[in-house]
PDB file of C-alpha atoms and ligand atoms in Angstrom:
ATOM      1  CA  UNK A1167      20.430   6.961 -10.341  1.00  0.00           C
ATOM      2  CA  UNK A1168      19.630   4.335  -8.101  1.00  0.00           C
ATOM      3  CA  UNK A1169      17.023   4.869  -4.670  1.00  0.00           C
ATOM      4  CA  UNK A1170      18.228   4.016  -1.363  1.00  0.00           C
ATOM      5  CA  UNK A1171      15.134   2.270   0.078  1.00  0.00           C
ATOM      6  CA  UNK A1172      14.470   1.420   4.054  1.00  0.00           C
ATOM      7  CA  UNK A1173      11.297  -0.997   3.359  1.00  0.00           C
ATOM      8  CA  UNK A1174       9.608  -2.277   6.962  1.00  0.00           C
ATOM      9  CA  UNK A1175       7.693  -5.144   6.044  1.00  0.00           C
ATOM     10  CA  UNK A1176       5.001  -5.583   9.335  1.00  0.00           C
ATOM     11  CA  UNK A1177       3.899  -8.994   8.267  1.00  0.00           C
ATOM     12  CA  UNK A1178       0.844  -9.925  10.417  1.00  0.00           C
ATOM     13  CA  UNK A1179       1.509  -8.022  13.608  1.00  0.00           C
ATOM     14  CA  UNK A1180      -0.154  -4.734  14.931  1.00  0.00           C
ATOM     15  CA  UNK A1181      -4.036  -4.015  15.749  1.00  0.00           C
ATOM     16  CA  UNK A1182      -5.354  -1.305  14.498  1.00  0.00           C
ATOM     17  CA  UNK A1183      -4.241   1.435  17.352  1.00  0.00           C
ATOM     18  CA  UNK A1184      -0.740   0.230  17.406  1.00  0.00           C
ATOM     19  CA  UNK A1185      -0.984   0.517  13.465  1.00  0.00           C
ATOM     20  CA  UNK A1186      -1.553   4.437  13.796  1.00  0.00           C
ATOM     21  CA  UNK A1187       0.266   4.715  16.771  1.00  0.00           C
ATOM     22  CA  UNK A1188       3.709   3.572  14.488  1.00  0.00           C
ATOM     23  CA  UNK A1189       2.048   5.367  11.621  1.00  0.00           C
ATOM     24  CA  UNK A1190       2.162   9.259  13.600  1.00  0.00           C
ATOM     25  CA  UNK A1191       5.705   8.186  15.164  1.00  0.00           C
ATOM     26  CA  UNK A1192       7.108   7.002  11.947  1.00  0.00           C
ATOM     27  CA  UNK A1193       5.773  11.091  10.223  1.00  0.00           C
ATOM     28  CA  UNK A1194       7.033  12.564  13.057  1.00  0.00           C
ATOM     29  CA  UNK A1195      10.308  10.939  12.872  1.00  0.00           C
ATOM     30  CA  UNK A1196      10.731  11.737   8.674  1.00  0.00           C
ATOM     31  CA  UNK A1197       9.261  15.557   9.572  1.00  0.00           C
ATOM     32  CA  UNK A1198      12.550  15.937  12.394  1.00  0.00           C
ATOM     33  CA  UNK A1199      15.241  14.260  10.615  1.00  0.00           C
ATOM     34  CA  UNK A1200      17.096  14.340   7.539  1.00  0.00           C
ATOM     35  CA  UNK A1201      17.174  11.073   5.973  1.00  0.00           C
ATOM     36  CA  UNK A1202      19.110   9.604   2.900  1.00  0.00           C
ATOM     37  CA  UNK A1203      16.870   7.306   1.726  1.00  0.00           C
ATOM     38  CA  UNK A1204      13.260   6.483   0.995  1.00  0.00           C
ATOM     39  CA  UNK A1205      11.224   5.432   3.434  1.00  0.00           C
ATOM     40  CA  UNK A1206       8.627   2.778   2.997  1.00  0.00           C
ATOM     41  CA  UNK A1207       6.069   0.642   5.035  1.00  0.00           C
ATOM     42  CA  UNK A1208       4.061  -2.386   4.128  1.00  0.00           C
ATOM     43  CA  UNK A1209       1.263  -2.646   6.780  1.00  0.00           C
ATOM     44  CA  UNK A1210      -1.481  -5.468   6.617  1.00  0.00           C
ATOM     45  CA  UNK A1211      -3.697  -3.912   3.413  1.00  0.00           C
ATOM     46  CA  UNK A1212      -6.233  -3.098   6.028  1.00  0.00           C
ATOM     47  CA  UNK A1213      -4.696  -0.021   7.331  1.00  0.00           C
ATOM     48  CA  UNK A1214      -3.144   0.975   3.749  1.00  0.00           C
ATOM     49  CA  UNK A1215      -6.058   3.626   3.538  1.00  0.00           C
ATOM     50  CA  UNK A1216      -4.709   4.876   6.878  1.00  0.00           C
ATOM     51  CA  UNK A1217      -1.629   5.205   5.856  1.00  0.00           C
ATOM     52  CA  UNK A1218      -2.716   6.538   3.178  1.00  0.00           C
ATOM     53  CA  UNK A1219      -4.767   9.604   4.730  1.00  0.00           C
ATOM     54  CA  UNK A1220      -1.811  10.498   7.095  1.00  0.00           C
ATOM     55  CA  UNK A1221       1.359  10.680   4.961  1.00  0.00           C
ATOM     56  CA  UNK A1222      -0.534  12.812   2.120  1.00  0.00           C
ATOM     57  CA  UNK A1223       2.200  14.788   0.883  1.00  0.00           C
ATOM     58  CA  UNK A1224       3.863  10.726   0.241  1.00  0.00           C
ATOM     59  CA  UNK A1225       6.475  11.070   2.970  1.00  0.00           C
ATOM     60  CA  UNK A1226       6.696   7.689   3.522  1.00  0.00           C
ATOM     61  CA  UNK A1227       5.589   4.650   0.522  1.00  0.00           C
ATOM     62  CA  UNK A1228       2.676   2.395   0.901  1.00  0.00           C
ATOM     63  CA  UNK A1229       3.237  -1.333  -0.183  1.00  0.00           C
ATOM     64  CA  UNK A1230       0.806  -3.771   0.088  1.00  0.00           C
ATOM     65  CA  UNK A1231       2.342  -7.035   1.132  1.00  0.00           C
ATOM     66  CA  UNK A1232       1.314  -9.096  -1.680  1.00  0.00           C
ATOM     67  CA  UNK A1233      -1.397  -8.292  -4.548  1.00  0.00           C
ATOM     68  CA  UNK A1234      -3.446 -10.409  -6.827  1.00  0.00           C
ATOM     69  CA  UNK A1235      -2.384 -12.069 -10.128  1.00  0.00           C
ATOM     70  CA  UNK A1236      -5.701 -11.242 -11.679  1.00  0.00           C
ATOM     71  CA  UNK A1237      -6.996  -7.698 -12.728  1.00  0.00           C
ATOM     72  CA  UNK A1238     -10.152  -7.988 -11.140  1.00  0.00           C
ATOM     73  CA  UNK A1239     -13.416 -10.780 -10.647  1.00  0.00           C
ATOM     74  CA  UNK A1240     -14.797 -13.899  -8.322  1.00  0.00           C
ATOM     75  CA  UNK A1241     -11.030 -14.277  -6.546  1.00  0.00           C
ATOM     76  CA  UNK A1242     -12.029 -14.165  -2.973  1.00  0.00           C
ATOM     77  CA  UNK A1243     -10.072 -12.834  -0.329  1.00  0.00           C
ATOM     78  CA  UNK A1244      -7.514 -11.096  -3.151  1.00  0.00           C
ATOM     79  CA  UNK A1245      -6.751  -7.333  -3.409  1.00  0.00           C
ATOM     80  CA  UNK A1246      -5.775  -5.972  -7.148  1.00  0.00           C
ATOM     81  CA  UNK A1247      -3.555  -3.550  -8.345  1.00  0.00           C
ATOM     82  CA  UNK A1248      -6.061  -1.576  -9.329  1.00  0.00           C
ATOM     83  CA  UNK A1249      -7.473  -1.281  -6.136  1.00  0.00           C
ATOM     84  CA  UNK A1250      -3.928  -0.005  -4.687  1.00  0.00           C
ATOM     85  CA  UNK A1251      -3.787   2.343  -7.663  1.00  0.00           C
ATOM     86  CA  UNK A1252      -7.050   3.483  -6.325  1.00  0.00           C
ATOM     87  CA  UNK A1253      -5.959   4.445  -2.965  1.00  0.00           C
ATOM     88  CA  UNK A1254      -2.835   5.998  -4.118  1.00  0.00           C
ATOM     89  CA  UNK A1255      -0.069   3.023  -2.839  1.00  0.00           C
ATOM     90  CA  UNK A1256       3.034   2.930  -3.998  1.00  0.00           C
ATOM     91  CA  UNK A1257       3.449  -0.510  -4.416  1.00  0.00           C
ATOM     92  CA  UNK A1258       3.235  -3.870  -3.526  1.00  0.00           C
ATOM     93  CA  UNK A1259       5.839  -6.205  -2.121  1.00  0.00           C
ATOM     94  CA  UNK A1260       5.676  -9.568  -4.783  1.00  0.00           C
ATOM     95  CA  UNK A1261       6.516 -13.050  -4.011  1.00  0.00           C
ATOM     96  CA  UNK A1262       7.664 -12.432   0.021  1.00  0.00           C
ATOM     97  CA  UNK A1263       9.331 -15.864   0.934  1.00  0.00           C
ATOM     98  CA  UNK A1264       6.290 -16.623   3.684  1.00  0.00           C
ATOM     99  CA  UNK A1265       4.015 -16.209   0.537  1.00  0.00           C
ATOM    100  CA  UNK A1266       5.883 -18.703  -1.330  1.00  0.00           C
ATOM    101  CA  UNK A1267       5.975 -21.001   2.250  1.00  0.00           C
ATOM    102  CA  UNK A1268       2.546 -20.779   2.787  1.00  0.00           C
ATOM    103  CA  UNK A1269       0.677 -19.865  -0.349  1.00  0.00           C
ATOM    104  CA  UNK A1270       2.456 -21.839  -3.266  1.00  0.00           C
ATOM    105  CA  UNK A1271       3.895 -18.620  -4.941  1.00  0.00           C
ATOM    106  CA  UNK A1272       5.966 -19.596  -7.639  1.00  0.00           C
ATOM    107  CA  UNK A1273       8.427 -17.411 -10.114  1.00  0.00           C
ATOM    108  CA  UNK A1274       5.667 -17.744 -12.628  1.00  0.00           C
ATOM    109  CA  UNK A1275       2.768 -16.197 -10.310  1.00  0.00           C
ATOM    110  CA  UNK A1276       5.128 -13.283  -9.402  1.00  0.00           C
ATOM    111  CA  UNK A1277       6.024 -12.493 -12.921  1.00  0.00           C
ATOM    112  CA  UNK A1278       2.054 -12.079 -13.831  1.00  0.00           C
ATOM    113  CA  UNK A1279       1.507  -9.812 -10.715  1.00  0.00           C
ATOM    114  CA  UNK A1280       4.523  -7.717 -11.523  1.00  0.00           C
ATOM    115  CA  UNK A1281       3.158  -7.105 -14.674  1.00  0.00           C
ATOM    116  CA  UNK A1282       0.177  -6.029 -13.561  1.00  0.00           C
ATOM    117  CA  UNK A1283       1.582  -4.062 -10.844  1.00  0.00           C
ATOM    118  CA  UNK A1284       3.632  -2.027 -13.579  1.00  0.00           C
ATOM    119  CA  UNK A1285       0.260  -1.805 -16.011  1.00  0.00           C
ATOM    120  CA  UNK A1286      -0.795   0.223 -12.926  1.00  0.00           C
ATOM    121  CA  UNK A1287       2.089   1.725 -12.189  1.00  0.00           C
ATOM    122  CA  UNK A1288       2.909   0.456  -8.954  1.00  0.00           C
ATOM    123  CA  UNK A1289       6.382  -0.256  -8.475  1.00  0.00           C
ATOM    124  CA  UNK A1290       6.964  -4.200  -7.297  1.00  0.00           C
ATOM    125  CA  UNK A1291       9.279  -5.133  -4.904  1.00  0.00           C
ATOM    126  CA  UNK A1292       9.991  -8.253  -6.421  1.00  0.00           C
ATOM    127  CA  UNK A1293      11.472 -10.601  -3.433  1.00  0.00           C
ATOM    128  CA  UNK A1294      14.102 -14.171  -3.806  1.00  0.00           C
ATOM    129  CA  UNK A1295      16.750 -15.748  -2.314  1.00  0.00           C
ATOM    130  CA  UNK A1296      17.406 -19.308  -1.688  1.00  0.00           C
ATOM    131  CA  UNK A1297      16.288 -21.992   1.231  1.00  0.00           C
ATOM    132  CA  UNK A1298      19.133 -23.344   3.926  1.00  0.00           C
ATOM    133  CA  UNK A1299      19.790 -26.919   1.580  1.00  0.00           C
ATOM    134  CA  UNK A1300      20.404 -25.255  -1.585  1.00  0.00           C
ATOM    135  CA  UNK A1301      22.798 -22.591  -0.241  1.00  0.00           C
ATOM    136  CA  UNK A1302      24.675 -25.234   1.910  1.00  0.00           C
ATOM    137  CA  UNK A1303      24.521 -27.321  -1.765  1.00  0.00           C
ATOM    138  CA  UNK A1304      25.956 -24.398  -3.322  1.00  0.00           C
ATOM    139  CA  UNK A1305      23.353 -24.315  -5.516  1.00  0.00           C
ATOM    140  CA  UNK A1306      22.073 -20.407  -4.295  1.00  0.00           C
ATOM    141  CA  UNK A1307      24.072 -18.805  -7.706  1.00  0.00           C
ATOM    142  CA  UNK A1308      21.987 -20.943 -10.110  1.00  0.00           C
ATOM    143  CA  UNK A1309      18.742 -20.792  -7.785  1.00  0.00           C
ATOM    144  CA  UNK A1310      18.708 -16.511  -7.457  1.00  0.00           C
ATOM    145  CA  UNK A1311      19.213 -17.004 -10.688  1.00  0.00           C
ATOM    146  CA  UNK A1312      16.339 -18.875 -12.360  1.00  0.00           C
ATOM    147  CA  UNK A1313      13.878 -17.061 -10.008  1.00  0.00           C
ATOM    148  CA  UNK A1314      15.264 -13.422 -11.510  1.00  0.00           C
ATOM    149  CA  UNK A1315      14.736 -15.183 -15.163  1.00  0.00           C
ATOM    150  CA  UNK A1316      11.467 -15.875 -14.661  1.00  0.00           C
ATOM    151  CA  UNK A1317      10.029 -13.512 -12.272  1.00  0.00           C
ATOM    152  CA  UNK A1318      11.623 -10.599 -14.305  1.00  0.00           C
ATOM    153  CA  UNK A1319      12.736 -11.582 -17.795  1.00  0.00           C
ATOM    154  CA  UNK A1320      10.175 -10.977 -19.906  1.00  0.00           C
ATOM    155  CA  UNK A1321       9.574  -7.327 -18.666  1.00  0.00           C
ATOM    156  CA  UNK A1322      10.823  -4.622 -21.419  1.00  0.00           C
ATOM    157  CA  UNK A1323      14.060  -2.417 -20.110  1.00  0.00           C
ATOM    158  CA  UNK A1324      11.836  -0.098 -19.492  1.00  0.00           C
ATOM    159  CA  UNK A1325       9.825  -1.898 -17.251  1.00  0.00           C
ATOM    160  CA  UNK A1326      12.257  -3.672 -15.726  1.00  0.00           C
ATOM    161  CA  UNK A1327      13.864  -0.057 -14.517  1.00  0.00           C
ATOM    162  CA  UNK A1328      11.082   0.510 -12.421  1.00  0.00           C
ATOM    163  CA  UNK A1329      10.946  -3.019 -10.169  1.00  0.00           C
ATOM    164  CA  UNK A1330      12.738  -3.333  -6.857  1.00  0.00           C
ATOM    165  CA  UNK A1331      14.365  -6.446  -5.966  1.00  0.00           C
ATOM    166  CA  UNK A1332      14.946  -7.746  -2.342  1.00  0.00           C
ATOM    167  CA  UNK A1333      17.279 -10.575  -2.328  1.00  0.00           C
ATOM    168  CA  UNK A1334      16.142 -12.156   1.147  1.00  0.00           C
ATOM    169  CA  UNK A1335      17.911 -15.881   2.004  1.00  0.00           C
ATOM    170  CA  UNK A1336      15.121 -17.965   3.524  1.00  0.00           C
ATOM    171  CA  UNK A1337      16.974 -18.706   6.051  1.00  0.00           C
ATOM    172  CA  UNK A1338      17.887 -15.599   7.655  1.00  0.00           C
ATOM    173  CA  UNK A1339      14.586 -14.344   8.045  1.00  0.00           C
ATOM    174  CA  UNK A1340      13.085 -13.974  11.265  1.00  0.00           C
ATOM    175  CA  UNK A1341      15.834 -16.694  12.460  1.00  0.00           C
ATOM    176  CA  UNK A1342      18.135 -14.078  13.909  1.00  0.00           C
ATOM    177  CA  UNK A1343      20.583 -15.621  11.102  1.00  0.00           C
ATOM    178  CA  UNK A1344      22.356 -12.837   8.665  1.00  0.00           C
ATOM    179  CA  UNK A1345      24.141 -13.285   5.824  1.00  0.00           C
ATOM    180  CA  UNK A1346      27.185 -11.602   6.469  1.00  0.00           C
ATOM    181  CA  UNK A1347      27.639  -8.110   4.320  1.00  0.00           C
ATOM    182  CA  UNK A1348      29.936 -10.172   2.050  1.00  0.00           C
ATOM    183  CA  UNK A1349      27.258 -13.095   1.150  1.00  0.00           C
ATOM    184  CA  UNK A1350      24.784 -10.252   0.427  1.00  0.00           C
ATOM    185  CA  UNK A1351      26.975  -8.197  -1.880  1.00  0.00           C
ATOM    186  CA  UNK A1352      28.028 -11.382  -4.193  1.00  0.00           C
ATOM    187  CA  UNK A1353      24.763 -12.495  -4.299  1.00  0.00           C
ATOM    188  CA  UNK A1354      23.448  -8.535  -5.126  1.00  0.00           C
ATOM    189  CA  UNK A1355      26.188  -8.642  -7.700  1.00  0.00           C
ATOM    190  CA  UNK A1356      25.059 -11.456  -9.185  1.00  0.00           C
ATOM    191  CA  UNK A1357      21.483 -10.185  -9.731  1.00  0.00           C
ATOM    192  CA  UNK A1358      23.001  -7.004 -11.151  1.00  0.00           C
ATOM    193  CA  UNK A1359      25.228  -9.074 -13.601  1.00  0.00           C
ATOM    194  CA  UNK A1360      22.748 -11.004 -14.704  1.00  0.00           C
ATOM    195  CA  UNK A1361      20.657  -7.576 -15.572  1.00  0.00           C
ATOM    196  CA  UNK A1362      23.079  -6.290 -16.926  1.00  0.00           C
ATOM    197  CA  UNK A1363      24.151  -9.167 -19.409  1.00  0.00           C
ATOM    198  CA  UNK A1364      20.333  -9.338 -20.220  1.00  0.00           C
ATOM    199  CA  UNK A1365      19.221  -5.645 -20.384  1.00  0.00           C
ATOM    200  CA  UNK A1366      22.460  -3.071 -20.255  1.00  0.00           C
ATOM    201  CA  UNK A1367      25.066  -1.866 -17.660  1.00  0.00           C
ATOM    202  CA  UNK A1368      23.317   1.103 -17.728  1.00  0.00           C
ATOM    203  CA  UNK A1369      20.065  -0.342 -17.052  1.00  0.00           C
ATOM    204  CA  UNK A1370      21.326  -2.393 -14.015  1.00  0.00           C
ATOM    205  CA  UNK A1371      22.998   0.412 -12.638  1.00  0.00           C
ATOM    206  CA  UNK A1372      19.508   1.917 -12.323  1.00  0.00           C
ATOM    207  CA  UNK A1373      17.402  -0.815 -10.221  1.00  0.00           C
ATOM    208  CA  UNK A1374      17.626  -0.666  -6.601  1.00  0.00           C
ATOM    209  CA  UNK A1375      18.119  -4.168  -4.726  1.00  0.00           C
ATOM    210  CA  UNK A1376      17.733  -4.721  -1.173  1.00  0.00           C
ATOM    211  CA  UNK A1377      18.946  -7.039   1.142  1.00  0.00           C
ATOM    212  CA  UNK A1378      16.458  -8.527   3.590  1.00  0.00           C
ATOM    213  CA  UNK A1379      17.137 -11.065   6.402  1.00  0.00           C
ATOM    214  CA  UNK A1380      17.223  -9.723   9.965  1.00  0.00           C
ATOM    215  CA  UNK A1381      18.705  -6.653   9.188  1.00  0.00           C
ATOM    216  CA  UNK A1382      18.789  -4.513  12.734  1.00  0.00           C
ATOM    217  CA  UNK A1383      20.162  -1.378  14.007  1.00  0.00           C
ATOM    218  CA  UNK A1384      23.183  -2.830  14.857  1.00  0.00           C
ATOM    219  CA  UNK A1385      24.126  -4.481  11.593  1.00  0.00           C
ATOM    220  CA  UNK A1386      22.460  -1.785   9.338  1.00  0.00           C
ATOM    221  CA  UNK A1387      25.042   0.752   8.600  1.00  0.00           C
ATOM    222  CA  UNK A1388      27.950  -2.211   7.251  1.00  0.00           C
ATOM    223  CA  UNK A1389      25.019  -4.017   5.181  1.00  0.00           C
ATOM    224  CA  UNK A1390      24.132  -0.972   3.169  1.00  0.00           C
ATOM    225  CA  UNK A1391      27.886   0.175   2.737  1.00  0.00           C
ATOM    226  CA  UNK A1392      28.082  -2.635   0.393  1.00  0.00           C
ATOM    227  CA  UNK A1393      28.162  -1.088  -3.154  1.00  0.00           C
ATOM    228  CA  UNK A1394      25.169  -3.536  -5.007  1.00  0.00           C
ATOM    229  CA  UNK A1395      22.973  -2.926  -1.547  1.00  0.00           C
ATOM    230  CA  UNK A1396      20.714  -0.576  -1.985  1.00  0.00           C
ATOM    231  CA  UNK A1397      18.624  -0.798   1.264  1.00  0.00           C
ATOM    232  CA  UNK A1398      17.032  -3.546   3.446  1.00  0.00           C
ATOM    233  CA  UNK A1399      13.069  -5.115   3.611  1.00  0.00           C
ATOM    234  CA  UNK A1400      12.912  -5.065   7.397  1.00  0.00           C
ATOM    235  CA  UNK A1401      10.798  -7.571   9.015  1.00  0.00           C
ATOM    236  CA  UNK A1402      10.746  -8.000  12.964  1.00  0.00           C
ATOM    237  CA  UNK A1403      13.090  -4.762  13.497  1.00  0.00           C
ATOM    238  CA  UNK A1404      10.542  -2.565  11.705  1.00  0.00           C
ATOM    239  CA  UNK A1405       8.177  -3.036  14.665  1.00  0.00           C
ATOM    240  CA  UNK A1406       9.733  -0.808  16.341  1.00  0.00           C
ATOM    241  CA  UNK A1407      10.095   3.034  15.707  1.00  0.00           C
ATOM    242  CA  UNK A1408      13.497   3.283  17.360  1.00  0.00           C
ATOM    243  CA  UNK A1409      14.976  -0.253  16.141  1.00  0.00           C
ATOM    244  CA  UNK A1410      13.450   1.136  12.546  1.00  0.00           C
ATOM    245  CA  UNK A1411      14.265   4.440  13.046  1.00  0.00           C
ATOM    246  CA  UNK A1412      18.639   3.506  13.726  1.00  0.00           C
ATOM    247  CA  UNK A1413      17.932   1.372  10.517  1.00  0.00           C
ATOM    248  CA  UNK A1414      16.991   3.999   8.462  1.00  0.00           C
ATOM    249  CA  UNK A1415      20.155   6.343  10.202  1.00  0.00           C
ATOM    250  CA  UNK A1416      22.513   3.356   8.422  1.00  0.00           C
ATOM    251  CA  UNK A1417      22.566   5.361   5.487  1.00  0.00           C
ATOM    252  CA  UNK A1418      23.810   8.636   7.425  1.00  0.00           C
ATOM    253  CA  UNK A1419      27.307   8.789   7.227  1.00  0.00           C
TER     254      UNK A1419
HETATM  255  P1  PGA B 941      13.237 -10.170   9.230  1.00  0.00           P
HETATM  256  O1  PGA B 941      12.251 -10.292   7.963  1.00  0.00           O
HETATM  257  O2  PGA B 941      13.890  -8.836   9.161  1.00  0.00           O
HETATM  258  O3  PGA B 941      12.341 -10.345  10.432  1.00  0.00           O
HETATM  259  O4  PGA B 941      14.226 -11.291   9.092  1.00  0.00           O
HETATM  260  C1  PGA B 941      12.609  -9.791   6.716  1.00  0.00           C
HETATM  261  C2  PGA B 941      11.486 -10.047   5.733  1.00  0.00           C
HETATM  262  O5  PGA B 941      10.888 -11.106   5.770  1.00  0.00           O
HETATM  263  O6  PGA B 941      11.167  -9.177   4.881  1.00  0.00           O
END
């Protein structure tokens, strides 16, 4: 079966005492409360090891936000998934729209760091979704799926089984923008068809997709009651222990 996954991604916000400060709020919060989903966090990779040495019994996943596409050498600046094995993370969020923006990320680039993420067994959360022009072009169908071919399509069922997709519109994040439950769930549908044509119903079924793209406490509980959304990747509304907190309650009925 299927996770339900709360993912806060913090992007490049928080010094270090804030960091631990959200880190001891966030345990405290998962030791009081029964939730029905997992619970992850993808900090800057400097305070994974923090994270790391506080929630040692795994309460709560550790992502990096990005990872290398090389095992290991002269690749300055880069982190490997060996080096998150290491330190006992979780997993590492691939292919993030800003990294794409800013850092020339292709399809190609996430499918070689996914792989290597698996080799290590990390579990990816593999990240698409399609800018402002080609959704108002209509071309967001045929975009999502190219990026899923070649991002994901060369992975073995069994290796596919074990990535997490968040389907994340460019232009709803950080804009305030949503897409409305409705645009979410055919576009989550979509991804899941396309698995499932490719690998097996029963393979599909099994891969958890999340819907990122200013998900907040108010608009939480109808995104996730969609039945191909399996969570959210939170980014400005995970800053904030209550905001992220009334996210997480969106899967308490
Ligand atoms: P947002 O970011 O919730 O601030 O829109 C989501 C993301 O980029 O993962």
């Amino acid at each position: 079966m299927r996770k339900n996954i709360v993912a806060g991604n913090w992007k490049m916000n928080k010094n270090v005492f804030e960091a631990q400060q959200f880190m001891f709020q966030l345990l405290d919060y998962k030791r009081n409360n029964a939730t029905n989903c997992e619970v992850y966090i993808a900090p800057p990779a400097l305070y994974l090891m923090m994270a790391k040495d506080l929630y040692k019994a795994n309460e709560i996943g550790i992502f990096s936000q990005d990872m290398s596409e090389h095992g290991s050498g002269a690749y300055t600046g880069e982190i490997s998934a060996g080096m998150l094995e290491s330190i006992g993370a979780t997993g590492a969020l691939i292919g993030h729209s800003e990294r794409r923006q800013y850092h020339g990320e292709t399809d190609s680039h996430c499918n070689r760091k996914i792989k290597l993420a698996l080799d290590k067994g990390l579990t990816p959360i593999y990240c698409n979704g399609e800018t402002l022009e080609q959704r108002k072009s209509g071309k967001h169908l045929e975009v999502v799926k190219n990026q899923t071919e070649v991002a994901l399509f060369t992975l073995s069922a069994a290796e596919i089984k074990k990535v997490v997709i968040a389907y994340e519109p460019v232009w709803a994040i950080g804009t305030g923008e949503t897409a409305s439950p409705d645009q979410a769930q055919e576009i989550h549908a979509h991804i899941r068809n396309l698995i499932a044509d490719k690998y097996g119903k029963d393979v599909a079924d099994e891969i958890s997709i999340l819907y990122g793209g200013s998900v907040k406490p108010e608009n939480a509980k109808e995104i996730f009651s969609k039945p191909d959304i399996d969570g959210g990747l939170i980014g400005g509304a995970a800053l904030n222990i209550v905001d992220f907190s009334k996210i997480i309650e969106g899967f308490n009925v």
